[in-house]
Amino acid sequence: SSDQPILSMAAKHFFEKRHGKRFRPTIVQLMAKAVAASPPEEIEVNANGSSNAVGSAASWAWSGASNVDVNASNHQGSDVWRKQAQLGQIVEMIHVASLIHDDVLDEADTRRGGEAVHKLYSNKVAVLAGDYLLARASVLLARLENTAVVQIMATALESLVAGEVMQLKSPPKTLLQMESYLTKSYYKTASLICYACRSTALLGGHSYSSTVATACEEFGFHMGLAFQIQDDILDFTAAENVLGKPALADMDLGLSTAPILYAAQEYKELRPLVMRRFKDKGDKQTALEYLYKSPTAMNKAKALALFHAEKAVEAILRLPQSEARDALIRLTHAVITRKK
């Protein structure tokens, strides 16, 4: 934005430094190629349950699918391909906006190996930069000209906010519940990925309730959870200089993730510390001692990440074999074996 250069500079910060993994746009691009290898199912029923001629304007509009004719041979360079690539950009913009806002709320000093935006500028500029990114993402989203995709991605935004509120306001007892932890992980991480995957299928001409679109969303759901659980494991096992963000950051924020929750199932002495968000002096050190004393907690967390990775692979295997599909399977493996 030439009118507000400081906003533009702050918003571009993460994109120009290129420290991020570009994980979400990579998934969208690979998913776009994978769904092109699968011919869209025929759409025969409209919202009222009456039958339409296959491919009629009404049936396409109701299905949520873009009315396109695309396959593996004509996909690259097509208008569909361009819109799916744009969706990848939109997803990364939403993700980065959420990181900028999260860092303000969490008072984090670093992100992606560099200074957090609010540290380089100010809290006010950082909040406005995040808002500006979301506004730009919304404009690009409207240009995809698919109202179902706009609705789906708007729901993803709603989920991100719900996750942040849940993180800030959870009652003490829910802090011990694995279900609550997984729900928050879905809202904050998996929701954006799974909705982006379904939207990619819709832009590729597949209807909302098609086998392909459902498989894409299931893949994104389980991939997102596997990614987040592995992130939470690395918070305890990886060094700060490798992660690009402070190690033990979750405990500093009073958050209990899978490894600590499994340890708390074994050691009841750990539960009051979790419920008071490690606020008392020595709480974090005590919690770490219990975690490292546990013979099973870290292994159970790794098994949980593996479970979701396997479920993601099961979902994507419902698509026809292609190079892109196989790359998504390899990416799923990389997610749970990564060190940063």
PDB file of N, CA and C in Angstrom, residues 23 181-182 185 189-190 219-233 301 304-310 312 332 335-336 338:
ATOM      1  N   PHE A  23       4.768 -24.169   4.262  1.00  0.00           N
ATOM      2  CA  PHE A  23       4.146 -25.489   4.383  1.00  0.00           C
ATOM      3  C   PHE A  23       2.740 -25.496   3.768  1.00  0.00           C
ATOM      4  N   TYR A 181      -7.254 -29.966  24.345  1.00  0.00           N
ATOM      5  CA  TYR A 181      -5.982 -29.663  23.665  1.00  0.00           C
ATOM      6  C   TYR A 181      -6.105 -29.909  22.156  1.00  0.00           C
ATOM      7  N   LEU A 182      -6.719 -31.035  21.780  1.00  0.00           N
ATOM      8  CA  LEU A 182      -6.857 -31.374  20.360  1.00  0.00           C
ATOM      9  C   LEU A 182      -7.840 -30.442  19.656  1.00  0.00           C
ATOM     10  N   SER A 185      -5.989 -27.309  19.051  1.00  0.00           N
ATOM     11  CA  SER A 185      -5.020 -27.546  17.964  1.00  0.00           C
ATOM     12  C   SER A 185      -5.721 -27.550  16.608  1.00  0.00           C
ATOM     13  N   THR A 189      -4.577 -24.634  14.108  1.00  0.00           N
ATOM     14  CA  THR A 189      -3.671 -25.109  13.057  1.00  0.00           C
ATOM     15  C   THR A 189      -4.378 -25.908  11.968  1.00  0.00           C
ATOM     16  N   ALA A 190      -5.075 -26.971  12.354  1.00  0.00           N
ATOM     17  CA  ALA A 190      -5.621 -27.899  11.362  1.00  0.00           C
ATOM     18  C   ALA A 190      -6.758 -27.291  10.544  1.00  0.00           C
ATOM     19  N   PHE A 219      -7.642 -35.312   4.832  1.00  0.00           N
ATOM     20  CA  PHE A 219      -6.178 -35.253   4.785  1.00  0.00           C
ATOM     21  C   PHE A 219      -5.676 -34.023   5.531  1.00  0.00           C
ATOM     22  N   GLY A 220      -6.258 -32.859   5.220  1.00  0.00           N
ATOM     23  CA  GLY A 220      -5.828 -31.608   5.851  1.00  0.00           C
ATOM     24  C   GLY A 220      -6.048 -31.601   7.349  1.00  0.00           C
ATOM     25  N   PHE A 221      -7.165 -32.180   7.783  1.00  0.00           N
ATOM     26  CA  PHE A 221      -7.486 -32.263   9.218  1.00  0.00           C
ATOM     27  C   PHE A 221      -6.409 -33.051   9.959  1.00  0.00           C
ATOM     28  N   HIS A 222      -6.121 -34.255   9.478  1.00  0.00           N
ATOM     29  CA  HIS A 222      -5.153 -35.113  10.179  1.00  0.00           C
ATOM     30  C   HIS A 222      -3.720 -34.616   9.992  1.00  0.00           C
ATOM     31  N   MET A 223      -3.415 -34.092   8.809  1.00  0.00           N
ATOM     32  CA  MET A 223      -2.082 -33.527   8.580  1.00  0.00           C
ATOM     33  C   MET A 223      -1.840 -32.345   9.523  1.00  0.00           C
ATOM     34  N   GLY A 224      -2.851 -31.489   9.670  1.00  0.00           N
ATOM     35  CA  GLY A 224      -2.734 -30.320  10.552  1.00  0.00           C
ATOM     36  C   GLY A 224      -2.508 -30.712  11.996  1.00  0.00           C
ATOM     37  N   LEU A 225      -3.234 -31.722  12.472  1.00  0.00           N
ATOM     38  CA  LEU A 225      -3.054 -32.178  13.858  1.00  0.00           C
ATOM     39  C   LEU A 225      -1.684 -32.829  14.051  1.00  0.00           C
ATOM     40  N   ALA A 226      -1.265 -33.656  13.087  1.00  0.00           N
ATOM     41  CA  ALA A 226       0.066 -34.280  13.170  1.00  0.00           C
ATOM     42  C   ALA A 226       1.152 -33.198  13.229  1.00  0.00           C
ATOM     43  N   PHE A 227       0.995 -32.163  12.393  1.00  0.00           N
ATOM     44  CA  PHE A 227       1.958 -31.052  12.354  1.00  0.00           C
ATOM     45  C   PHE A 227       2.035 -30.355  13.704  1.00  0.00           C
ATOM     46  N   GLN A 228       0.870 -30.049  14.300  1.00  0.00           N
ATOM     47  CA  GLN A 228       0.838 -29.318  15.567  1.00  0.00           C
ATOM     48  C   GLN A 228       1.394 -30.157  16.716  1.00  0.00           C
ATOM     49  N   ILE A 229       1.037 -31.437  16.763  1.00  0.00           N
ATOM     50  CA  ILE A 229       1.536 -32.306  17.841  1.00  0.00           C
ATOM     51  C   ILE A 229       3.052 -32.432  17.745  1.00  0.00           C
ATOM     52  N   GLN A 230       3.567 -32.572  16.505  1.00  0.00           N
ATOM     53  CA  GLN A 230       5.024 -32.640  16.326  1.00  0.00           C
ATOM     54  C   GLN A 230       5.679 -31.328  16.754  1.00  0.00           C
ATOM     55  N   ASP A 231       5.044 -30.201  16.434  1.00  0.00           N
ATOM     56  CA  ASP A 231       5.535 -28.887  16.884  1.00  0.00           C
ATOM     57  C   ASP A 231       5.650 -28.851  18.406  1.00  0.00           C
ATOM     58  N   ASP A 232       4.630 -29.397  19.076  1.00  0.00           N
ATOM     59  CA  ASP A 232       4.596 -29.382  20.539  1.00  0.00           C
ATOM     60  C   ASP A 232       5.664 -30.303  21.136  1.00  0.00           C
ATOM     61  N   ILE A 233       5.955 -31.400  20.455  1.00  0.00           N
ATOM     62  CA  ILE A 233       7.038 -32.290  20.887  1.00  0.00           C
ATOM     63  C   ILE A 233       8.383 -31.571  20.739  1.00  0.00           C
ATOM     64  N   ALA A 301       3.017 -39.098  22.958  1.00  0.00           N
ATOM     65  CA  ALA A 301       2.816 -37.910  22.119  1.00  0.00           C
ATOM     66  C   ALA A 301       3.265 -38.203  20.680  1.00  0.00           C
ATOM     67  N   LEU A 304       0.725 -40.331  19.007  1.00  0.00           N
ATOM     68  CA  LEU A 304      -0.462 -39.558  18.629  1.00  0.00           C
ATOM     69  C   LEU A 304      -0.224 -38.832  17.302  1.00  0.00           C
ATOM     70  N   ALA A 305       0.969 -38.237  17.150  1.00  0.00           N
ATOM     71  CA  ALA A 305       1.323 -37.574  15.883  1.00  0.00           C
ATOM     72  C   ALA A 305       1.340 -38.599  14.744  1.00  0.00           C
ATOM     73  N   LEU A 306       1.896 -39.778  15.017  1.00  0.00           N
ATOM     74  CA  LEU A 306       1.955 -40.836  14.005  1.00  0.00           C
ATOM     75  C   LEU A 306       0.550 -41.302  13.612  1.00  0.00           C
ATOM     76  N   PHE A 307      -0.340 -41.425  14.606  1.00  0.00           N
ATOM     77  CA  PHE A 307      -1.724 -41.840  14.340  1.00  0.00           C
ATOM     78  C   PHE A 307      -2.381 -40.896  13.334  1.00  0.00           C
ATOM     79  N   HIS A 308      -2.234 -39.587  13.566  1.00  0.00           N
ATOM     80  CA  HIS A 308      -2.861 -38.613  12.667  1.00  0.00           C
ATOM     81  C   HIS A 308      -2.167 -38.585  11.306  1.00  0.00           C
ATOM     82  N   ALA A 309      -0.859 -38.802  11.279  1.00  0.00           N
ATOM     83  CA  ALA A 309      -0.146 -38.872   9.999  1.00  0.00           C
ATOM     84  C   ALA A 309      -0.647 -40.065   9.177  1.00  0.00           C
ATOM     85  N   GLU A 310      -0.851 -41.191   9.837  1.00  0.00           N
ATOM     86  CA  GLU A 310      -1.348 -42.385   9.142  1.00  0.00           C
ATOM     87  C   GLU A 310      -2.770 -42.169   8.619  1.00  0.00           C
ATOM     88  N   ALA A 312      -3.998 -39.292   7.767  1.00  0.00           N
ATOM     89  CA  ALA A 312      -3.861 -38.379   6.626  1.00  0.00           C
ATOM     90  C   ALA A 312      -3.515 -39.162   5.360  1.00  0.00           C
ATOM     91  N   THR A 332       3.812 -35.851   4.474  1.00  0.00           N
ATOM     92  CA  THR A 332       3.234 -36.289   5.756  1.00  0.00           C
ATOM     93  C   THR A 332       4.297 -36.978   6.610  1.00  0.00           C
ATOM     94  N   VAL A 335       6.641 -34.369   8.019  1.00  0.00           N
ATOM     95  CA  VAL A 335       6.027 -33.597   9.122  1.00  0.00           C
ATOM     96  C   VAL A 335       6.335 -34.220  10.478  1.00  0.00           C
ATOM     97  N   ILE A 336       6.272 -35.538  10.586  1.00  0.00           N
ATOM     98  CA  ILE A 336       6.460 -36.173  11.903  1.00  0.00           C
ATOM     99  C   ILE A 336       7.895 -36.627  12.158  1.00  0.00           C
ATOM    100  N   ARG A 338      10.500 -34.366  11.191  1.00  0.00           N
ATOM    101  CA  ARG A 338      11.280 -33.135  11.140  1.00  0.00           C
ATOM    102  C   ARG A 338      11.868 -32.774  12.500  1.00  0.00           C
TER     103      ARG A 338
END
